Amino acid sequence: MRMLIQYVKSCFSYFKLALGLLLVTTIPLSYAGSLEQAKQLHDRLAGVPADEARLNEMAALIDANQASAAADIAIDTPSFYSVTLKLFATPWTNEEQDIFRPLNDYSATVIGMVRDDIDFRQVLQGDIAYVGASSLDIPAYSTNNNNHYAALDEQSIDLKQHLEQVTQSSLNGFPPEATAGIMTTRQAARSFFYLGTNRAMLRFTLMNHLCTDLEPLKDNTRPSDRIRQDVSRSPGGDSRIFVNNCLACHSGMDPLAQAYAYYNFDFTNDRESGRIVYNADGSTDPDTGSRVQAKYHINATNFPYGFVTRNDDWINYWRQGINSKKLNWDETLPGKGAGAKSLGQELANSEAFAQCQVKKVFKTVCLREPKSTNDLAQVATSVASFKSHSYRLKNVFSELGVYCMGE
């Protein structure tokens, strides 16, 4: 019996030891020292480990209740731009949402705008682009290939130092009013104006910049008068499918996607050598007899009585119905316009746009989605801060980096 009691005591001692070790190894970093917090803050923001001197400097700032200043040190490193921001923006530039694509005019423009503290709403409406400095020994920018940006990537050029802001219209030759931030970059056109009907540009812009796909926006109470001819009103002979599925998406999507009616991605055999094109004033497409690209009139026999696109006038039917609250549009804007630039303004001034940027940064620096009550409160705080500080995204990285450094 005595041996049994000793055995039980021994087992209980081992259990207490194991439990103690478990508690130590799973203790949150919020209870760890400032050095550990500095390390996590730097790793998450800069994307690479810091040297000892930098960690000590950041730890001292954290000890002095200046965690934001510590975050700024991490953000000031070149790797924040070439690693963190590149991985942040690259998935938006392709349909596969692949993070390992080469640098391009879309991702470079996002990186440059964050670096220069430019109002991030311009990402969907500005006459803006970023290129490598003219002093670099790399291929010049071309409307027909990505060689310029691929060289920046391959040579590991410091993007913090060597990206230069230019007007997009000076690169692609478009009228300034036809530029719309990243939507009219070559890479966006290559991915989302390629073949098809240009609806992809709207869908992926919503996904990447308002954090919603079309499925959650389905609303079959919206008018069907702007749905194009290529959408059958009785798929498979069953009109109920149109009413319950097709109508719910196309009634809102088609009148918005009309903003892209003058754009296309033009290529011959090789998609890699194609370019974005725009039918400027005075141009006439031989298939439509107007400035509208032929792709807007394809499959017209599917429903000949459907909407015929004659210009790039768009209207936002989602300002009414369930999506008015989901996306929370800016009431000071008219909700209609002509062309991609004014559509970009409509999208970028929605509450959904501001929330989306903050949520994406949260996932980047916290490595998870915001879920807890505290997380959601911090997201709301950062959204308000983002808007009150002229939509400068760098500030959001700093705020959320500090919030998550103790995890």
Short mmCIF file of C-alpha atoms in Angstrom, two decimals:
data_model
loop_
_atom_site.label_atom_id
_atom_site.label_comp_id
_atom_site.label_asym_id
_atom_site.label_seq_id
_atom_site.Cartn_x
_atom_site.Cartn_y
_atom_site.Cartn_z
CA MET A 1 0.00 0.00 0.00
CA ARG A 2 2.84 2.38 0.92
CA MET A 3 4.45 1.74 -2.48
CA LEU A 4 1.14 2.47 -4.20
CA ILE A 5 0.78 5.76 -2.31
CA GLN A 6 4.34 6.76 -3.24
CA TYR A 7 3.66 5.84 -6.87
CA VAL A 8 0.51 7.99 -6.93
CA LYS A 9 2.39 10.90 -5.34
CA SER A 10 5.17 10.50 -7.88
CA CYS A 11 2.70 10.51 -10.76
CA PHE A 12 0.98 13.58 -9.35
CA SER A 13 4.32 15.39 -9.09
CA TYR A 14 5.11 14.62 -12.72
CA PHE A 15 1.63 15.83 -13.66
CA LYS A 16 2.17 19.15 -11.87
CA LEU A 17 5.55 19.54 -13.55
CA ALA A 18 4.08 18.83 -16.98
CA LEU A 19 1.21 21.22 -16.35
CA GLY A 20 3.63 23.92 -15.28
CA LEU A 21 5.72 23.48 -18.40
CA LEU A 22 2.59 23.62 -20.53
CA LEU A 23 1.51 26.88 -18.93
CA VAL A 24 4.95 28.38 -19.42
CA THR A 25 5.19 27.42 -23.07
CA THR A 26 1.69 28.65 -23.88
CA ILE A 27 1.83 31.92 -21.96
CA PRO A 28 0.73 34.86 -24.16
CA LEU A 29 3.40 37.26 -25.35
CA SER A 30 1.46 40.06 -23.69
CA TYR A 31 2.99 38.72 -20.48
CA ALA A 32 6.41 38.36 -22.10
CA GLY A 33 9.12 40.97 -22.03
CA SER A 34 9.45 43.93 -24.34
CA LEU A 35 12.24 42.22 -26.26
CA GLU A 36 9.94 39.37 -27.28
CA GLN A 37 7.24 41.86 -28.22
CA ALA A 38 9.73 43.87 -30.27
CA LYS A 39 10.78 40.72 -32.10
CA GLN A 40 7.23 39.81 -33.00
CA LEU A 41 6.41 43.37 -34.01
CA HIS A 42 9.40 43.51 -36.34
CA ASP A 43 8.84 40.04 -37.78
CA ARG A 44 5.20 40.78 -38.59
CA LEU A 45 5.76 44.23 -40.09
CA ALA A 46 9.14 43.90 -41.79
CA GLY A 47 8.74 40.27 -42.74
CA VAL A 48 12.35 39.47 -41.79
CA PRO A 49 14.23 39.16 -38.46
CA ALA A 50 15.82 42.27 -36.97
CA ASP A 51 19.40 42.62 -35.81
CA GLU A 52 20.19 42.92 -32.11
CA ALA A 53 20.64 46.69 -32.12
CA ARG A 54 17.29 47.32 -33.77
CA LEU A 55 15.49 44.94 -31.43
CA ASN A 56 17.01 46.64 -28.40
CA GLU A 57 15.99 50.05 -29.73
CA MET A 58 12.42 48.87 -30.32
CA ALA A 59 12.25 47.17 -26.91
CA ALA A 60 13.36 50.37 -25.20
CA LEU A 61 10.58 52.28 -26.95
CA ILE A 62 8.02 49.67 -25.92
CA ASP A 63 9.22 49.95 -22.32
CA ALA A 64 8.75 53.71 -22.60
CA ASN A 65 5.13 53.25 -23.78
CA GLN A 66 6.08 54.31 -27.30
CA ALA A 67 5.11 51.14 -29.14
CA SER A 68 3.96 53.11 -32.20
CA ALA A 69 7.45 54.54 -32.55
CA ALA A 70 8.81 51.00 -32.33
CA ALA A 71 6.44 49.95 -35.11
CA ASP A 72 7.65 52.86 -37.23
CA ILE A 73 11.20 51.50 -37.01
CA ALA A 74 10.03 48.18 -38.47
CA ILE A 75 8.00 49.93 -41.16
CA ASP A 76 11.02 52.03 -42.12
CA THR A 77 12.99 48.96 -43.20
CA PRO A 78 13.23 48.21 -46.95
CA SER A 79 11.78 44.73 -46.41
CA PHE A 80 8.44 46.20 -45.30
CA TYR A 81 8.04 47.31 -48.92
CA SER A 82 9.75 44.49 -50.81
CA VAL A 83 8.41 41.65 -48.65
CA THR A 84 5.37 42.57 -46.55
CA LEU A 85 3.66 44.97 -48.95
CA LYS A 86 4.52 42.92 -52.02
CA LEU A 87 2.94 39.82 -50.48
CA PHE A 88 0.04 41.99 -49.30
CA ALA A 89 -0.79 43.34 -52.77
CA THR A 90 0.26 40.59 -55.19
CA PRO A 91 -2.81 38.33 -54.69
CA TRP A 92 -5.05 41.17 -55.86
CA THR A 93 -3.30 41.27 -59.23
CA ASN A 94 -4.35 37.86 -60.58
CA GLU A 95 -7.44 35.70 -60.69
CA GLU A 96 -5.70 32.81 -58.93
CA GLN A 97 -4.82 35.16 -56.03
CA ASP A 98 -1.29 33.78 -56.13
CA ILE A 99 1.14 35.60 -53.82
CA PHE A 100 4.20 34.47 -55.76
CA ARG A 101 3.67 36.44 -58.98
CA PRO A 102 6.34 38.93 -60.11
CA LEU A 103 6.12 42.59 -59.22
CA ASN A 104 3.96 44.49 -61.71
CA ASP A 105 2.47 47.94 -62.23
CA TYR A 106 -0.53 47.09 -60.02
CA SER A 107 1.45 45.87 -57.00
CA ALA A 108 4.16 48.53 -57.43
CA THR A 109 1.50 51.24 -57.38
CA VAL A 110 0.04 49.91 -54.14
CA ILE A 111 3.50 49.75 -52.56
CA GLY A 112 4.35 53.28 -53.66
CA MET A 113 1.07 54.72 -52.42
CA VAL A 114 1.56 53.20 -48.97
CA ARG A 115 5.16 54.43 -48.84
CA ASP A 116 4.18 57.99 -49.78
CA ASP A 117 1.15 58.16 -47.45
CA ILE A 118 -1.19 58.86 -50.36
CA ASP A 119 -4.93 58.79 -49.70
CA PHE A 120 -5.58 55.12 -50.41
CA ARG A 121 -8.94 55.85 -52.02
CA GLN A 122 -6.90 56.98 -55.02
CA VAL A 123 -6.03 53.32 -55.61
CA LEU A 124 -9.35 53.01 -57.49
CA GLN A 125 -9.55 56.42 -59.12
CA GLY A 126 -6.22 58.22 -59.38
CA ASP A 127 -4.10 59.08 -62.40
CA ILE A 128 -1.20 57.44 -60.62
CA ALA A 129 1.42 54.75 -61.14
CA TYR A 130 4.87 53.84 -59.86
CA VAL A 131 7.92 52.85 -61.88
CA GLY A 132 11.55 52.15 -61.13
CA ALA A 133 13.85 55.16 -60.96
CA SER A 134 15.25 56.28 -64.30
CA SER A 135 18.78 55.91 -62.90
CA LEU A 136 18.39 52.12 -62.65
CA ASP A 137 19.90 49.82 -65.25
CA ILE A 138 16.67 48.00 -66.10
CA PRO A 139 14.35 47.83 -69.14
CA ALA A 140 12.17 50.89 -69.60
CA TYR A 141 8.47 50.70 -68.80
CA SER A 142 6.49 49.17 -71.65
CA THR A 143 2.76 48.95 -72.28
CA ASN A 144 3.34 45.54 -73.92
CA ASN A 145 5.21 43.56 -71.26
CA ASN A 146 6.17 43.36 -67.59
CA ASN A 147 9.95 43.35 -68.12
CA HIS A 148 10.48 46.62 -66.25
CA TYR A 149 8.91 45.33 -63.03
CA ALA A 150 10.29 41.82 -63.39
CA ALA A 151 13.78 43.33 -63.45
CA LEU A 152 13.06 45.24 -60.23
CA ASP A 153 12.11 41.89 -58.71
CA GLU A 154 14.97 39.84 -60.11
CA GLN A 155 17.61 42.37 -59.09
CA SER A 156 16.10 42.80 -55.61
CA ILE A 157 15.94 46.55 -56.08
CA ASP A 158 15.14 48.49 -52.91
CA LEU A 159 11.52 49.54 -53.58
CA LYS A 160 11.50 51.92 -50.66
CA GLN A 161 14.24 53.95 -52.30
CA HIS A 162 13.84 53.37 -56.03
CA LEU A 163 10.11 53.56 -56.84
CA GLU A 164 9.05 56.84 -58.43
CA GLN A 165 5.53 58.21 -58.77
CA VAL A 166 4.33 59.16 -62.25
CA THR A 167 0.98 59.85 -63.85
CA GLN A 168 -0.54 56.73 -65.29
CA SER A 169 -1.73 58.67 -68.32
CA SER A 170 1.91 59.43 -69.20
CA LEU A 171 2.57 55.68 -69.42
CA ASN A 172 -0.45 54.32 -71.26
CA GLY A 173 -1.39 57.41 -73.25
CA PHE A 174 -4.95 57.51 -71.93
CA PRO A 175 -6.75 60.77 -71.22
CA PRO A 176 -6.36 61.48 -67.48
CA GLU A 177 -10.12 61.10 -67.05
CA ALA A 178 -9.85 57.51 -68.35
CA THR A 179 -7.41 56.46 -65.61
CA ALA A 180 -8.76 54.74 -62.51
CA GLY A 181 -5.87 53.74 -60.29
CA ILE A 182 -5.03 50.06 -60.31
CA MET A 183 -8.13 49.19 -62.37
CA THR A 184 -6.50 50.70 -65.45
CA THR A 185 -3.02 49.25 -64.93
CA ARG A 186 -1.66 46.82 -67.48
CA GLN A 187 -1.63 43.98 -64.96
CA ALA A 188 -5.26 44.49 -63.94
CA ALA A 189 -6.25 44.52 -67.60
CA ARG A 190 -4.20 41.39 -68.26
CA SER A 191 -6.05 39.59 -65.49
CA PHE A 192 -9.56 41.06 -65.56
CA PHE A 193 -10.13 42.62 -69.01
CA TYR A 194 -8.69 39.52 -70.69
CA LEU A 195 -11.35 38.08 -73.04
CA GLY A 196 -14.71 37.68 -71.27
CA THR A 197 -17.16 40.53 -70.78
CA ASN A 198 -15.25 42.82 -68.35
CA ARG A 199 -17.51 41.73 -65.50
CA ALA A 200 -14.41 40.12 -63.96
CA MET A 201 -12.93 43.55 -63.29
CA LEU A 202 -15.91 44.47 -61.13
CA ARG A 203 -15.98 41.13 -59.35
CA PHE A 204 -12.30 41.11 -58.42
CA THR A 205 -12.33 44.79 -57.48
CA LEU A 206 -15.15 44.01 -55.05
CA MET A 207 -13.26 41.00 -53.71
CA ASN A 208 -9.93 42.76 -53.35
CA HIS A 209 -11.04 46.18 -52.19
CA LEU A 210 -14.47 45.78 -50.59
CA CYS A 211 -13.82 42.24 -49.27
CA THR A 212 -16.93 40.71 -50.78
CA ASP A 213 -17.64 38.40 -53.67
CA LEU A 214 -20.86 38.67 -55.66
CA GLU A 215 -22.65 35.83 -53.88
CA PRO A 216 -23.24 37.76 -50.61
CA LEU A 217 -24.57 40.70 -52.66
CA LYS A 218 -27.30 38.76 -54.47
CA ASP A 219 -30.56 40.70 -54.40
CA ASN A 220 -33.39 39.73 -56.74
CA THR A 221 -35.43 42.81 -55.82
CA ARG A 222 -33.32 45.10 -58.03
CA PRO A 223 -34.55 46.13 -61.51
CA SER A 224 -33.50 43.92 -64.42
CA ASP A 225 -33.55 46.64 -67.09
CA ARG A 226 -29.73 46.90 -67.38
CA ILE A 227 -28.97 43.18 -67.70
CA ARG A 228 -27.21 42.54 -71.00
CA GLN A 229 -28.39 40.40 -73.89
CA ASP A 230 -25.87 37.62 -73.21
CA VAL A 231 -27.73 36.54 -70.06
CA SER A 232 -30.48 34.03 -70.84
CA ARG A 233 -33.78 34.72 -69.12
CA SER A 234 -34.61 31.02 -69.00
CA PRO A 235 -31.40 28.98 -68.55
CA GLY A 236 -32.11 25.38 -69.48
CA GLY A 237 -35.67 26.42 -70.28
CA ASP A 238 -36.42 27.32 -66.64
CA SER A 239 -37.07 31.01 -65.99
CA ARG A 240 -37.04 30.40 -62.23
CA ILE A 241 -33.27 29.93 -62.40
CA PHE A 242 -32.94 33.40 -63.89
CA VAL A 243 -35.21 35.00 -61.29
CA ASN A 244 -33.64 33.29 -58.28
CA ASN A 245 -29.99 33.26 -59.34
CA CYS A 246 -29.00 35.19 -62.46
CA LEU A 247 -31.16 38.23 -61.77
CA ALA A 248 -29.93 38.50 -58.19
CA CYS A 249 -26.34 39.10 -59.36
CA HIS A 250 -26.66 40.66 -62.80
CA SER A 251 -29.24 43.29 -61.83
CA GLY A 252 -26.60 45.05 -59.74
CA MET A 253 -23.44 43.89 -61.48
CA ASP A 254 -24.23 44.74 -65.10
CA PRO A 255 -25.12 48.42 -64.60
CA LEU A 256 -21.87 48.88 -62.64
CA ALA A 257 -19.65 46.94 -65.05
CA GLN A 258 -20.86 49.21 -67.85
CA ALA A 259 -18.25 51.66 -66.54
CA TYR A 260 -15.59 49.52 -68.26
CA ALA A 261 -17.31 49.48 -71.66
CA TYR A 262 -14.45 51.28 -73.48
CA TYR A 263 -11.60 49.10 -72.12
CA ASN A 264 -10.06 45.87 -73.33
CA PHE A 265 -6.86 43.85 -73.11
CA ASP A 266 -5.47 43.61 -76.62
CA PHE A 267 -3.11 40.78 -77.58
CA THR A 268 -2.35 38.69 -80.64
CA ASN A 269 -1.01 35.28 -79.71
CA ASP A 270 0.88 35.82 -76.48
CA ARG A 271 -0.99 37.18 -73.48
CA GLU A 272 2.32 38.26 -71.96
CA SER A 273 2.83 40.80 -74.75
CA GLY A 274 -0.65 42.30 -74.66
CA ARG A 275 -1.64 45.80 -73.58
CA ILE A 276 -4.60 47.65 -72.14
CA VAL A 277 -6.56 49.67 -74.71
CA TYR A 278 -9.22 52.34 -74.37
CA ASN A 279 -11.60 53.66 -77.00
CA ALA A 280 -11.15 57.39 -76.56
CA ASP A 281 -13.52 60.06 -77.82
CA GLY A 282 -13.76 59.79 -81.60
CA SER A 283 -12.99 56.06 -81.69
CA THR A 284 -15.46 53.63 -83.24
CA ASP A 285 -15.47 49.89 -82.70
CA PRO A 286 -16.32 48.21 -86.02
CA ASP A 287 -18.55 45.64 -84.34
CA THR A 288 -20.62 48.00 -82.20
CA GLY A 289 -20.51 51.20 -84.25
CA SER A 290 -19.69 53.12 -81.07
CA ARG A 291 -16.89 53.44 -78.51
CA VAL A 292 -18.19 50.33 -76.74
CA GLN A 293 -15.93 47.28 -77.00
CA ALA A 294 -17.32 44.36 -79.01
CA LYS A 295 -17.27 42.06 -75.97
CA TYR A 296 -20.23 44.00 -74.55
CA HIS A 297 -22.40 42.83 -77.46
CA ILE A 298 -21.41 39.16 -77.61
CA ASN A 299 -24.03 36.40 -77.44
CA ALA A 300 -26.76 38.95 -78.11
CA THR A 301 -29.12 36.23 -79.33
CA ASN A 302 -29.31 34.68 -75.86
CA PHE A 303 -31.95 37.31 -75.11
CA PRO A 304 -32.33 39.86 -77.92
CA TYR A 305 -34.59 42.04 -75.79
CA GLY A 306 -31.92 42.52 -73.15
CA PHE A 307 -29.96 45.70 -72.52
CA VAL A 308 -27.74 46.96 -75.34
CA THR A 309 -24.66 48.83 -74.08
CA ARG A 310 -24.20 52.08 -76.00
CA ASN A 311 -21.85 54.02 -73.68
CA ASP A 312 -20.00 53.74 -70.37
CA ASP A 313 -22.74 55.25 -68.19
CA TRP A 314 -23.11 53.29 -64.96
CA ILE A 315 -25.61 53.35 -62.11
CA ASN A 316 -25.47 51.76 -58.68
CA TYR A 317 -28.71 49.85 -58.07
CA TRP A 318 -27.19 48.48 -54.87
CA ARG A 319 -27.72 51.85 -53.20
CA GLN A 320 -31.19 50.50 -52.50
CA GLY A 321 -32.09 47.13 -51.04
CA ILE A 322 -30.05 44.92 -48.74
CA ASN A 323 -26.68 46.08 -50.08
CA SER A 324 -27.19 49.71 -49.10
CA LYS A 325 -26.39 48.77 -45.49
CA LYS A 326 -23.91 46.02 -46.31
CA LEU A 327 -21.64 48.34 -48.28
CA ASN A 328 -22.72 51.68 -46.78
CA TRP A 329 -22.31 54.07 -49.69
CA ASP A 330 -21.29 57.72 -49.43
CA GLU A 331 -24.53 59.70 -49.52
CA THR A 332 -22.76 62.79 -50.85
CA LEU A 333 -22.06 61.03 -54.16
CA PRO A 334 -24.72 60.68 -56.88
CA GLY A 335 -24.49 56.89 -57.25
CA LYS A 336 -24.09 57.10 -61.01
CA GLY A 337 -21.62 58.39 -63.54
CA ALA A 338 -19.63 57.61 -66.66
CA GLY A 339 -16.45 55.57 -66.84
CA ALA A 340 -14.15 53.71 -64.50
CA LYS A 341 -12.83 56.74 -62.60
CA SER A 342 -16.21 57.80 -61.22
CA LEU A 343 -17.05 54.17 -60.43
CA GLY A 344 -13.78 53.91 -58.53
CA GLN A 345 -14.77 56.97 -56.54
CA GLU A 346 -18.10 55.35 -55.69
CA LEU A 347 -16.44 52.15 -54.48
CA ALA A 348 -13.54 53.79 -52.64
CA ASN A 349 -15.80 56.10 -50.63
CA SER A 350 -17.95 53.28 -49.29
CA GLU A 351 -17.62 52.18 -45.69
CA ALA A 352 -16.95 48.67 -46.98
CA PHE A 353 -13.77 49.90 -48.68
CA ALA A 354 -12.34 51.36 -45.47
CA GLN A 355 -13.28 48.29 -43.45
CA CYS A 356 -11.77 45.99 -46.06
CA GLN A 357 -8.36 47.67 -46.00
CA VAL A 358 -8.21 47.43 -42.21
CA LYS A 359 -9.28 43.78 -42.17
CA LYS A 360 -6.65 42.88 -44.76
CA VAL A 361 -3.93 44.59 -42.75
CA PHE A 362 -5.17 42.85 -39.60
CA LYS A 363 -4.80 39.46 -41.27
CA THR A 364 -1.35 40.38 -42.58
CA VAL A 365 0.14 41.47 -39.26
CA CYS A 366 -1.87 39.31 -36.87
CA LEU A 367 -1.82 36.20 -39.11
CA ARG A 368 -5.51 35.57 -38.45
CA GLU A 369 -8.95 37.03 -39.00
CA PRO A 370 -10.41 39.40 -36.38
CA LYS A 371 -12.87 37.36 -34.32
CA SER A 372 -12.99 38.29 -30.64
CA THR A 373 -14.85 41.24 -29.18
CA ASN A 374 -11.53 43.01 -28.64
CA ASP A 375 -10.47 42.28 -32.22
CA LEU A 376 -13.66 43.73 -33.66
CA ALA A 377 -13.41 46.78 -31.41
CA GLN A 378 -9.85 47.35 -32.61
CA VAL A 379 -10.93 47.01 -36.25
CA ALA A 380 -13.63 49.63 -35.69
CA THR A 381 -11.10 51.93 -34.02
CA SER A 382 -8.61 51.47 -36.84
CA VAL A 383 -11.27 52.11 -39.50
CA ALA A 384 -12.15 55.40 -37.82
CA SER A 385 -8.46 56.27 -37.53
CA PHE A 386 -7.83 55.31 -41.17
CA LYS A 387 -10.55 57.67 -42.34
CA SER A 388 -9.63 60.53 -40.01
CA HIS A 389 -5.97 60.35 -41.07
CA SER A 390 -6.69 60.82 -44.78
CA TYR A 391 -6.80 57.10 -45.57
CA ARG A 392 -3.07 56.56 -44.99
CA LEU A 393 -2.62 52.81 -44.90
CA LYS A 394 0.82 52.89 -43.30
CA ASN A 395 -0.79 54.12 -40.08
CA VAL A 396 -3.08 51.08 -40.07
CA PHE A 397 -0.08 48.73 -40.28
CA SER A 398 1.47 50.51 -37.31
CA GLU A 399 -1.70 50.45 -35.18
CA LEU A 400 -2.51 46.82 -35.81
CA GLY A 401 1.10 45.72 -35.51
CA VAL A 402 1.12 47.16 -31.99
CA TYR A 403 -2.25 45.58 -31.20
CA CYS A 404 -1.05 42.10 -32.13
CA MET A 405 2.52 42.28 -30.86
CA GLY A 406 1.54 40.75 -27.54
CA GLU A 407 -0.07 37.60 -28.90
#
